[in-house]
Amino acid sequence: MEVFPAVFLMCALCCSSRDGVAADSIIHIGAIFDETAKKDDEVFRLAVTDLNTNEDILQTEKITFSVTFVDSNNPFQVVQEACDLMNQGILALVSSVGCMSAGSLQSLSDAMHIPHLYIQRTTSGSPRSGCGLSRTSRNDNYTLYVRPPVYLNEVILQVISEFAWQKFIIFYDSEYDIRGIQDFLDKASQQGMDVALQKVENNINRMISTMFATMRLEEMNRYRDTLRRAILFLSPHTAKAFVSQVVDSNLVAFDCHWIFINEELSDGDVQELVRRSIGRLTIIRQTFPLSLNTTHSCIHGKHRISPSLCDPNDPYKNNMEITNLYIYDTVVLLANAFHKKLEDRKWHSMASLTCIRKSSKPWQGGHSMLETIKKGEVNGMTGFLKFKEHGGNPNVQFEILGTNYGEDLGRGIRKLATWNPDSGLNGSLTDKKLENNMRGVMLRVVTLPEEPFVMVSENVLGRTKKYYGFSIDVLDALSSYLGFKYEIYVAPDHKFGSQQPDGNWNGLIGELAFKRADVGISALTITPERESVVDFTTRYMDYSVGFLLKKAERTVDMFACLAPFDFSLWACITGTVILVGLLVYLLNWLNPPRLQMGSVTSTTLYNSMWFVYGSFVQQGGEVPYTTLATRMMMGVWWLFALIVISSYTANLAAFLTINRIENSIQSLQDLSKQTDIPYGTVMESAVYEHVRVKGMNPFERDNMYAQMWRMINKGNGTETSVKDSQEGIRRVKAGNYAFVWDVAVLEYIALNSPDCSLFTVGNTLPDRGYGIALQHGSPYRDIFSQRILELLQHGDLDILKHKWWPKSAQCDIYSSSRAQQKGSAFDLASFAGVFCILAAGIILACLIAIVENWWNRRKGSRVPSKEEDKEIDLEHLHRRVNSLCTDDDSPHKQFSTSSIDLTPLEVDTIPTRQGLEQISDFRNTHITTTTFIPEQIQTISRSLSAKAASGFSFGPMPDHRTGPFRSRAPNGGFFRSPIKTMSSIPYQPTPSAAYSLNNDPDRGTSI
């Protein structure tokens, strides 16, 4: 630290400026430096001081010099200053300026035959680009290029090929001439590489802020992916600021790989870049081989270098730029050339040249001095300095430094390879990724309980908590394969995480963003907002949104048999039966039908109603209606009854077979359209944010999300939304609430419901997935994703899914009602109404029977009691009939004057609407004796039992021996059997005299 002030003082005493040239010195050189490169002047003076002090090369002569500072971007000023130096008389000109002024100096030195040693310098330390100076084939090229040509195109192309990059971005600062890498861009394009270019502005913070403000979320995600591979053509100062801003803005991750290339890069700059960066960093810079013998490191040839420059640990040496080193070696090279000329005694004195005059002649000794310099060589601080025939320095070497993927800032860096124009790349740059062996790695995992992904067992008897679930099984599968271990804890605020107003994240995502955890696992969905701060593996399970709802209670309807028809339809059918019965009665009253002999059916209103009802229930009955109008009416009624009964039967079978109570909400669209059942989700969750963004987007075509958002955000979310998923599930079980959440979670809850009272409905197409979250840029993302893909391919994840979501579960989670387990078996509730109707009919019949019994007892004085009824057999009946036929004095033949008996021969002569009176019933035999009586006769000669007469109509009877009766009774009447068809009674004659039917035409009693 104290060497430089002393050296500078010595230089001030022994050396002169441009106006202070030693009178006795024959060696004078000029120097032109950029006005911003004060360090070049310091090193130049230090080199001259070392040569004049040590006297290792020039024993008797001293070097004098003149230095001037110029603006490299002003060629006119540079030429004017160079002319002033030549006017003083110089043997050589040393310049360290930019390419813009180098061409003017080249032309001037060629014209004046002054050897010009040019050291290319860039503004603000940006990477060099070729100046493109033209050289002629003649031997009048007096400019020698001390710095080697720009080999950045060749170096970066080979490094990119070694890394097998196909897509990357190149950042360059405003001072860099992008035309310097045109050759590289052309070759990269020919090889099919996707290369993007971006200029880094001086205000880096404003540039990044503008990107965040103008880029959409999808564009920002694509930009982050592009930043994973980048090449920096920046100055060291700009590179350090740019890397810091990008890392702080979370634009890069730990799996990024950046290449920084710049020849002007010191060890301090390298360490600072490594400290500020994350991921993998590769640095390409120019290097100079050092002497293996450290004791002679300060001696280069015959020249002893100052200890401040040869000591690698000296701060002054470490802060020197490459341009400074080449300036020092250039002065040493000139000293060797001057010594050579002095030894050969071919010295040419300095001449004062004038650039203004056209007649000015060049220096006569310029060519000889140029050849001596070109043939000279020096092993200096930049290695072996020697010029080729064309005046260029071919000796250059690049070293390639790099770091491995790492999570910690300030990690070490090591040398990977070297590169030179002759042998190319020496070393291996294989982009080694993390191997499958992660043994010894301890990861800190943050989680959040969510059934069935992550669940926590109870802490019993001081034992540590045990975590289990589907996501834990996936993490264990990765751990067993990769060999790492982990410790797990629950997020302190028990939230998945959302972005706060100050820009920070809370919950599980916040633990990863603040680097407090390495891995985050739970029912964690992959969203663009979360991917802006953390990395996700590939999805290990599909995700979709659905809702959980309680099944409708299955109510017992005792009158389910009436369900096929509506109440109004049943009322219409009942009214129709009554109306048709009345119409049938009226038609028969207006046009009485003709009844066949022996028919007992009457056309009363009661019978008409009974017949219509019997036809409706398809029970049939005797059809006494023979008129055309009545038959037309009944035909239409039967057709109507057929259609109604068939429809009822079909609908009843459907209602009893498919005995379900369907819920009207079968999709998210149905849920959003109704307002009777409130629904909500977890506040500040991914579902909540998804519905909010969709619902508040004015360009969203589907208004379903807008309707859902109005319900979910009702009362700012306090009325319908919940704090966590467990609260939402409890509200669903309480009834009249739908919980919108992850379908996978809801299906597990519904499958494990004790009473199978819950069902779930979700989207059929998954739009996202569940993934494992890692820190932004984590090196474990790719290896975790690769292993998850292997688990999917081998079916291991399907086995784990079946473990937590079994297909053969007892609960039907997709049906909105509690359906019967066996669809073909009917229960008692399905037919309870039928039994109730039957029971009501039985009770009503019993009541009617009681009333009839009471009524019959009331008429007991006129009607023979049941106890006095005697059974008679047919033989007794025959004797009775014979006695009636033979005994003329029997009471049977004692008729009143008002009595009229009709014989069967006179039946045809009975006018219409005659009465048929039932005379007597033989108890327990169903045999009845009747007498045909005209309507105008009101009394009966033989009255055994009187009943109301009903009108009958008899057809013509040509012969009373034929017809529906097979034989006649002995008294000339006809016998009717208990059934509706007539049958004969065998007749056994009695001992009395034969009875002739023609003898007593007045007898008209029939049996």
Coordinates of N, CA, C and O in Angstrom, one line a residue, residues 415-498:
K415 N -12.2 -23.3 -11.2 CA -11.8 -23.2 -12.6 C -12.2 -24.5 -13.3 O -12.0 -25.6 -12.9
L416 N -13.0 -24.3 -14.5 CA -13.5 -25.4 -15.2 C -12.6 -25.8 -16.4 O -12.4 -27.0 -16.6
A417 N -12.2 -24.8 -17.2 CA -11.4 -25.1 -18.4 C -10.7 -23.8 -18.8 O -10.9 -22.8 -18.3
T418 N -9.9 -24.0 -19.9 CA -9.3 -22.9 -20.5 C -9.5 -23.0 -22.0 O -9.9 -24.0 -22.6
W419 N -9.2 -21.8 -22.7 CA -9.4 -21.8 -24.1 C -8.4 -20.9 -24.7 O -8.0 -19.8 -24.2
N420 N -7.8 -21.3 -25.9 CA -6.8 -20.5 -26.6 C -7.1 -20.8 -28.1 O -7.6 -21.8 -28.5
P421 N -6.6 -19.9 -29.0 CA -6.9 -20.1 -30.4 C -6.3 -21.3 -31.0 O -6.8 -21.8 -32.0
D422 N -5.2 -21.8 -30.5 CA -4.5 -22.9 -31.1 C -5.1 -24.2 -30.8 O -5.5 -25.0 -31.6
S423 N -5.4 -24.5 -29.5 CA -5.9 -25.8 -29.0 C -7.4 -25.8 -28.7 O -7.9 -26.9 -28.4
G424 N -8.0 -24.6 -28.7 CA -9.4 -24.6 -28.4 C -9.7 -24.8 -26.9 O -8.9 -24.3 -26.0
L425 N -10.7 -25.6 -26.6 CA -11.2 -25.8 -25.2 C -10.4 -26.9 -24.6 O -10.2 -28.0 -25.1
N426 N -9.8 -26.6 -23.4 CA -9.1 -27.6 -22.6 C -9.8 -27.8 -21.3 O -9.7 -26.9 -20.4
G427 N -10.6 -28.9 -21.2 CA -11.4 -29.1 -20.0 C -12.8 -29.5 -20.4 O -13.1 -29.6 -21.5
S428 N -13.6 -29.8 -19.4 CA -15.0 -30.3 -19.6 C -15.9 -29.3 -19.0 O -15.8 -28.8 -17.9
L429 N -16.9 -29.0 -19.8 CA -18.0 -28.0 -19.4 C -19.3 -28.7 -19.3 O -20.4 -28.1 -19.5
T430 N -19.4 -30.0 -19.1 CA -20.6 -30.7 -19.1 C -21.6 -30.1 -18.1 O -21.2 -30.0 -16.9
D431 N -22.8 -29.8 -18.5 CA -23.8 -29.2 -17.6 C -24.3 -30.3 -16.7 O -25.4 -30.9 -17.0
K432 N -23.7 -30.6 -15.7 CA -24.1 -31.7 -14.8 C -25.2 -31.2 -13.9 O -25.1 -30.2 -13.2
K433 N -26.3 -31.9 -14.0 CA -27.5 -31.7 -13.1 C -27.4 -32.5 -11.9 O -26.5 -33.4 -11.7
L434 N -28.3 -32.3 -11.0 CA -28.4 -33.1 -9.8 C -28.6 -34.6 -10.1 O -29.4 -34.9 -11.0
E435 N -27.8 -35.4 -9.5 CA -28.0 -36.8 -9.7 C -29.1 -37.4 -8.8 O -29.6 -36.7 -7.9
N436 N -29.4 -38.6 -9.0 CA -30.5 -39.2 -8.2 C -30.1 -39.5 -6.8 O -30.9 -39.7 -5.9
N437 N -28.8 -39.4 -6.5 CA -28.4 -39.6 -5.1 C -28.4 -38.3 -4.3 O -27.6 -37.4 -4.5
M438 N -29.4 -38.2 -3.5 CA -29.5 -37.0 -2.6 C -29.3 -37.4 -1.1 O -29.9 -36.8 -0.2
R439 N -28.6 -38.5 -0.9 CA -28.4 -38.9 0.4 C -27.6 -37.9 1.2 O -26.7 -37.3 0.8
G440 N -28.1 -37.8 2.5 CA -27.4 -36.8 3.3 C -28.1 -35.4 3.3 O -27.7 -34.5 4.1
V441 N -29.0 -35.2 2.3 CA -29.7 -33.9 2.2 C -30.9 -33.9 3.1 O -31.7 -34.8 3.1
M442 N -31.0 -32.9 3.9 CA -32.1 -32.7 4.8 C -32.9 -31.5 4.3 O -32.4 -30.4 4.2
L443 N -34.2 -31.8 4.0 CA -35.1 -30.7 3.5 C -36.1 -30.3 4.6 O -36.6 -31.2 5.3
R444 N -36.4 -29.1 4.6 CA -37.4 -28.6 5.6 C -38.7 -28.4 4.8 O -38.8 -27.6 3.8
V445 N -39.7 -29.1 5.2 CA -41.0 -29.1 4.5 C -42.1 -28.4 5.3 O -42.2 -28.7 6.5
V446 N -42.8 -27.5 4.6 CA -43.9 -26.8 5.2 C -45.2 -27.4 4.6 O -45.2 -27.7 3.4
T447 N -46.2 -27.5 5.5 CA -47.4 -28.2 5.0 C -48.6 -27.5 5.6 O -48.5 -26.6 6.5
L448 N -49.8 -27.9 5.2 CA -51.1 -27.5 5.8 C -52.0 -28.6 5.7 O -52.3 -29.2 4.7
P449 N -52.6 -29.1 6.9 CA -53.5 -30.2 6.9 C -54.7 -30.0 6.0 O -55.4 -28.9 6.0
E450 N -55.0 -30.9 5.1 CA -56.1 -30.9 4.2 C -56.4 -32.4 3.8 O -55.6 -33.0 3.2
E451 N -57.6 -32.9 4.3 CA -57.9 -34.3 4.0 C -58.2 -34.4 2.5 O -58.8 -33.6 1.9
P452 N -57.7 -35.5 1.9 CA -56.9 -36.6 2.4 C -55.4 -36.4 2.0 O -54.6 -37.3 2.1
F453 N -55.0 -35.2 1.6 CA -53.7 -34.9 1.2 C -52.7 -35.0 2.3 O -51.6 -35.6 2.3
V454 N -53.0 -34.2 3.4 CA -52.1 -34.2 4.6 C -53.0 -34.2 5.8 O -53.9 -33.4 5.9
M455 N -52.8 -35.2 6.6 CA -53.5 -35.3 7.9 C -52.5 -35.6 9.0 O -51.4 -36.1 8.8
V456 N -52.9 -35.2 10.2 CA -52.0 -35.3 11.4 C -52.6 -36.2 12.4 O -53.8 -36.0 12.7
S457 N -51.9 -37.1 12.9 CA -52.3 -38.0 13.9 C -52.2 -37.3 15.3 O -51.4 -36.4 15.5
E458 N -53.1 -37.7 16.2 CA -53.1 -37.1 17.5 C -51.8 -37.4 18.2 O -51.2 -38.5 18.1
N459 N -51.4 -36.4 19.0 CA -50.2 -36.6 19.9 C -50.5 -37.3 21.1 O -51.2 -36.7 22.0
V460 N -50.2 -38.6 21.2 CA -50.6 -39.4 22.4 C -49.4 -39.7 23.2 O -48.4 -40.2 22.6
L461 N -49.5 -39.5 24.5 CA -48.4 -39.9 25.4 C -47.0 -39.3 25.0 O -46.0 -40.0 25.1
G462 N -47.1 -38.1 24.6 CA -45.8 -37.4 24.3 C -45.2 -37.8 23.0 O -44.0 -37.3 22.7
R463 N -45.8 -38.6 22.2 CA -45.2 -39.0 20.9 C -45.3 -37.8 19.9 O -46.1 -37.0 20.0
T464 N -44.3 -37.8 19.0 CA -44.3 -36.8 18.0 C -45.5 -37.0 17.0 O -45.9 -38.1 16.8
K465 N -45.9 -35.9 16.5 CA -47.0 -35.9 15.5 C -46.6 -36.7 14.3 O -45.5 -36.6 13.8
K466 N -47.5 -37.5 13.8 CA -47.3 -38.2 12.6 C -48.1 -37.7 11.4 O -49.4 -37.5 11.6
Y467 N -47.5 -37.4 10.3 CA -48.2 -36.8 9.2 C -48.4 -38.0 8.2 O -47.5 -38.8 7.9
Y468 N -49.6 -38.0 7.6 CA -50.0 -39.0 6.6 C -51.0 -38.5 5.7 O -51.6 -37.4 5.9
G469 N -51.1 -39.1 4.5 CA -52.1 -38.7 3.5 C -51.5 -38.9 2.1 O -50.4 -39.5 2.0
F470 N -52.3 -38.6 1.1 CA -51.9 -38.8 -0.2 C -50.6 -38.0 -0.6 O -49.7 -38.6 -1.2
S471 N -50.5 -36.8 -0.3 CA -49.3 -36.0 -0.6 C -48.1 -36.5 0.2 O -47.0 -36.5 -0.3
I472 N -48.3 -36.9 1.4 CA -47.2 -37.4 2.2 C -46.7 -38.7 1.6 O -45.5 -39.0 1.6
D473 N -47.6 -39.5 1.0 CA -47.2 -40.8 0.4 C -46.3 -40.4 -0.9 O -45.4 -41.1 -1.2
V474 N -46.7 -39.4 -1.6 CA -45.9 -39.0 -2.8 C -44.5 -38.5 -2.3 O -43.5 -38.8 -2.9
L475 N -44.5 -37.7 -1.2 CA -43.2 -37.2 -0.7 C -42.3 -38.4 -0.2 O -41.1 -38.4 -0.4
D476 N -42.9 -39.4 0.4 CA -42.2 -40.5 0.9 C -41.7 -41.4 -0.3 O -40.5 -41.9 -0.2
A477 N -42.4 -41.4 -1.4 CA -41.9 -42.1 -2.6 C -40.7 -41.4 -3.2 O -39.7 -42.1 -3.6
L478 N -40.7 -40.1 -3.2 CA -39.6 -39.4 -3.7 C -38.4 -39.5 -2.7 O -37.2 -39.6 -3.2
S479 N -38.7 -39.5 -1.4 CA -37.6 -39.6 -0.4 C -36.9 -41.0 -0.5 O -35.7 -41.1 -0.5
S480 N -37.7 -42.1 -0.7 CA -37.1 -43.4 -0.7 C -36.3 -43.6 -2.0 O -35.3 -44.3 -2.0
Y481 N -36.7 -42.9 -3.1 CA -36.0 -43.1 -4.3 C -34.7 -42.2 -4.4 O -33.7 -42.7 -4.8
L482 N -34.8 -41.0 -4.0 CA -33.7 -40.0 -4.1 C -32.8 -40.1 -2.8 O -31.6 -39.7 -2.9
G483 N -33.3 -40.6 -1.7 CA -32.4 -40.7 -0.6 C -32.4 -39.6 0.4 O -31.6 -39.6 1.4
F484 N -33.2 -38.5 0.2 CA -33.1 -37.4 1.1 C -34.0 -37.7 2.3 O -34.9 -38.5 2.3
K485 N -33.8 -36.9 3.3 CA -34.7 -36.9 4.5 C -35.3 -35.5 4.7 O -34.9 -34.5 4.1
Y486 N -36.4 -35.5 5.5 CA -37.1 -34.2 5.6 C -37.6 -34.1 7.0 O -37.9 -35.1 7.7
E487 N -37.8 -32.8 7.4 CA -38.5 -32.5 8.6 C -39.7 -31.6 8.2 O -39.6 -30.7 7.4
I488 N -40.8 -31.8 8.9 CA -42.1 -31.2 8.4 C -42.7 -30.4 9.5 O -42.6 -30.7 10.7
Y489 N -43.3 -29.3 9.1 CA -44.0 -28.5 10.1 C -45.2 -27.8 9.4 O -45.2 -27.7 8.2
V490 N -46.1 -27.3 10.2 CA -47.3 -26.7 9.7 C -47.1 -25.2 9.6 O -46.4 -24.6 10.4
A491 N -47.7 -24.6 8.5 CA -47.5 -23.1 8.3 C -48.1 -22.4 9.5 O -49.2 -22.7 10.1
P492 N -47.4 -21.4 10.0 CA -47.8 -20.8 11.3 C -49.2 -20.2 11.3 O -50.0 -20.2 12.2
D493 N -49.6 -19.6 10.2 CA -50.9 -18.9 10.1 C -52.0 -19.8 9.5 O -53.1 -19.4 9.3
H494 N -51.6 -21.1 9.2 CA -52.6 -22.1 8.8 C -53.3 -21.6 7.5 O -54.5 -21.8 7.3
K495 N -52.6 -21.0 6.6 CA -53.1 -20.6 5.3 C -52.3 -21.1 4.1 O -51.1 -21.3 4.3
F496 N -52.9 -21.2 3.0 CA -52.1 -21.6 1.8 C -51.3 -20.5 1.3 O -50.2 -20.7 0.8
G497 N -51.7 -19.3 1.5 CA -50.9 -18.1 1.1 C -51.6 -17.3 0.0 O -52.1 -17.8 -1.0
S498 N -51.5 -16.0 0.2 CA -52.0 -15.0 -0.8 C -51.1 -13.8 -0.7 O -50.5 -13.5 0.3

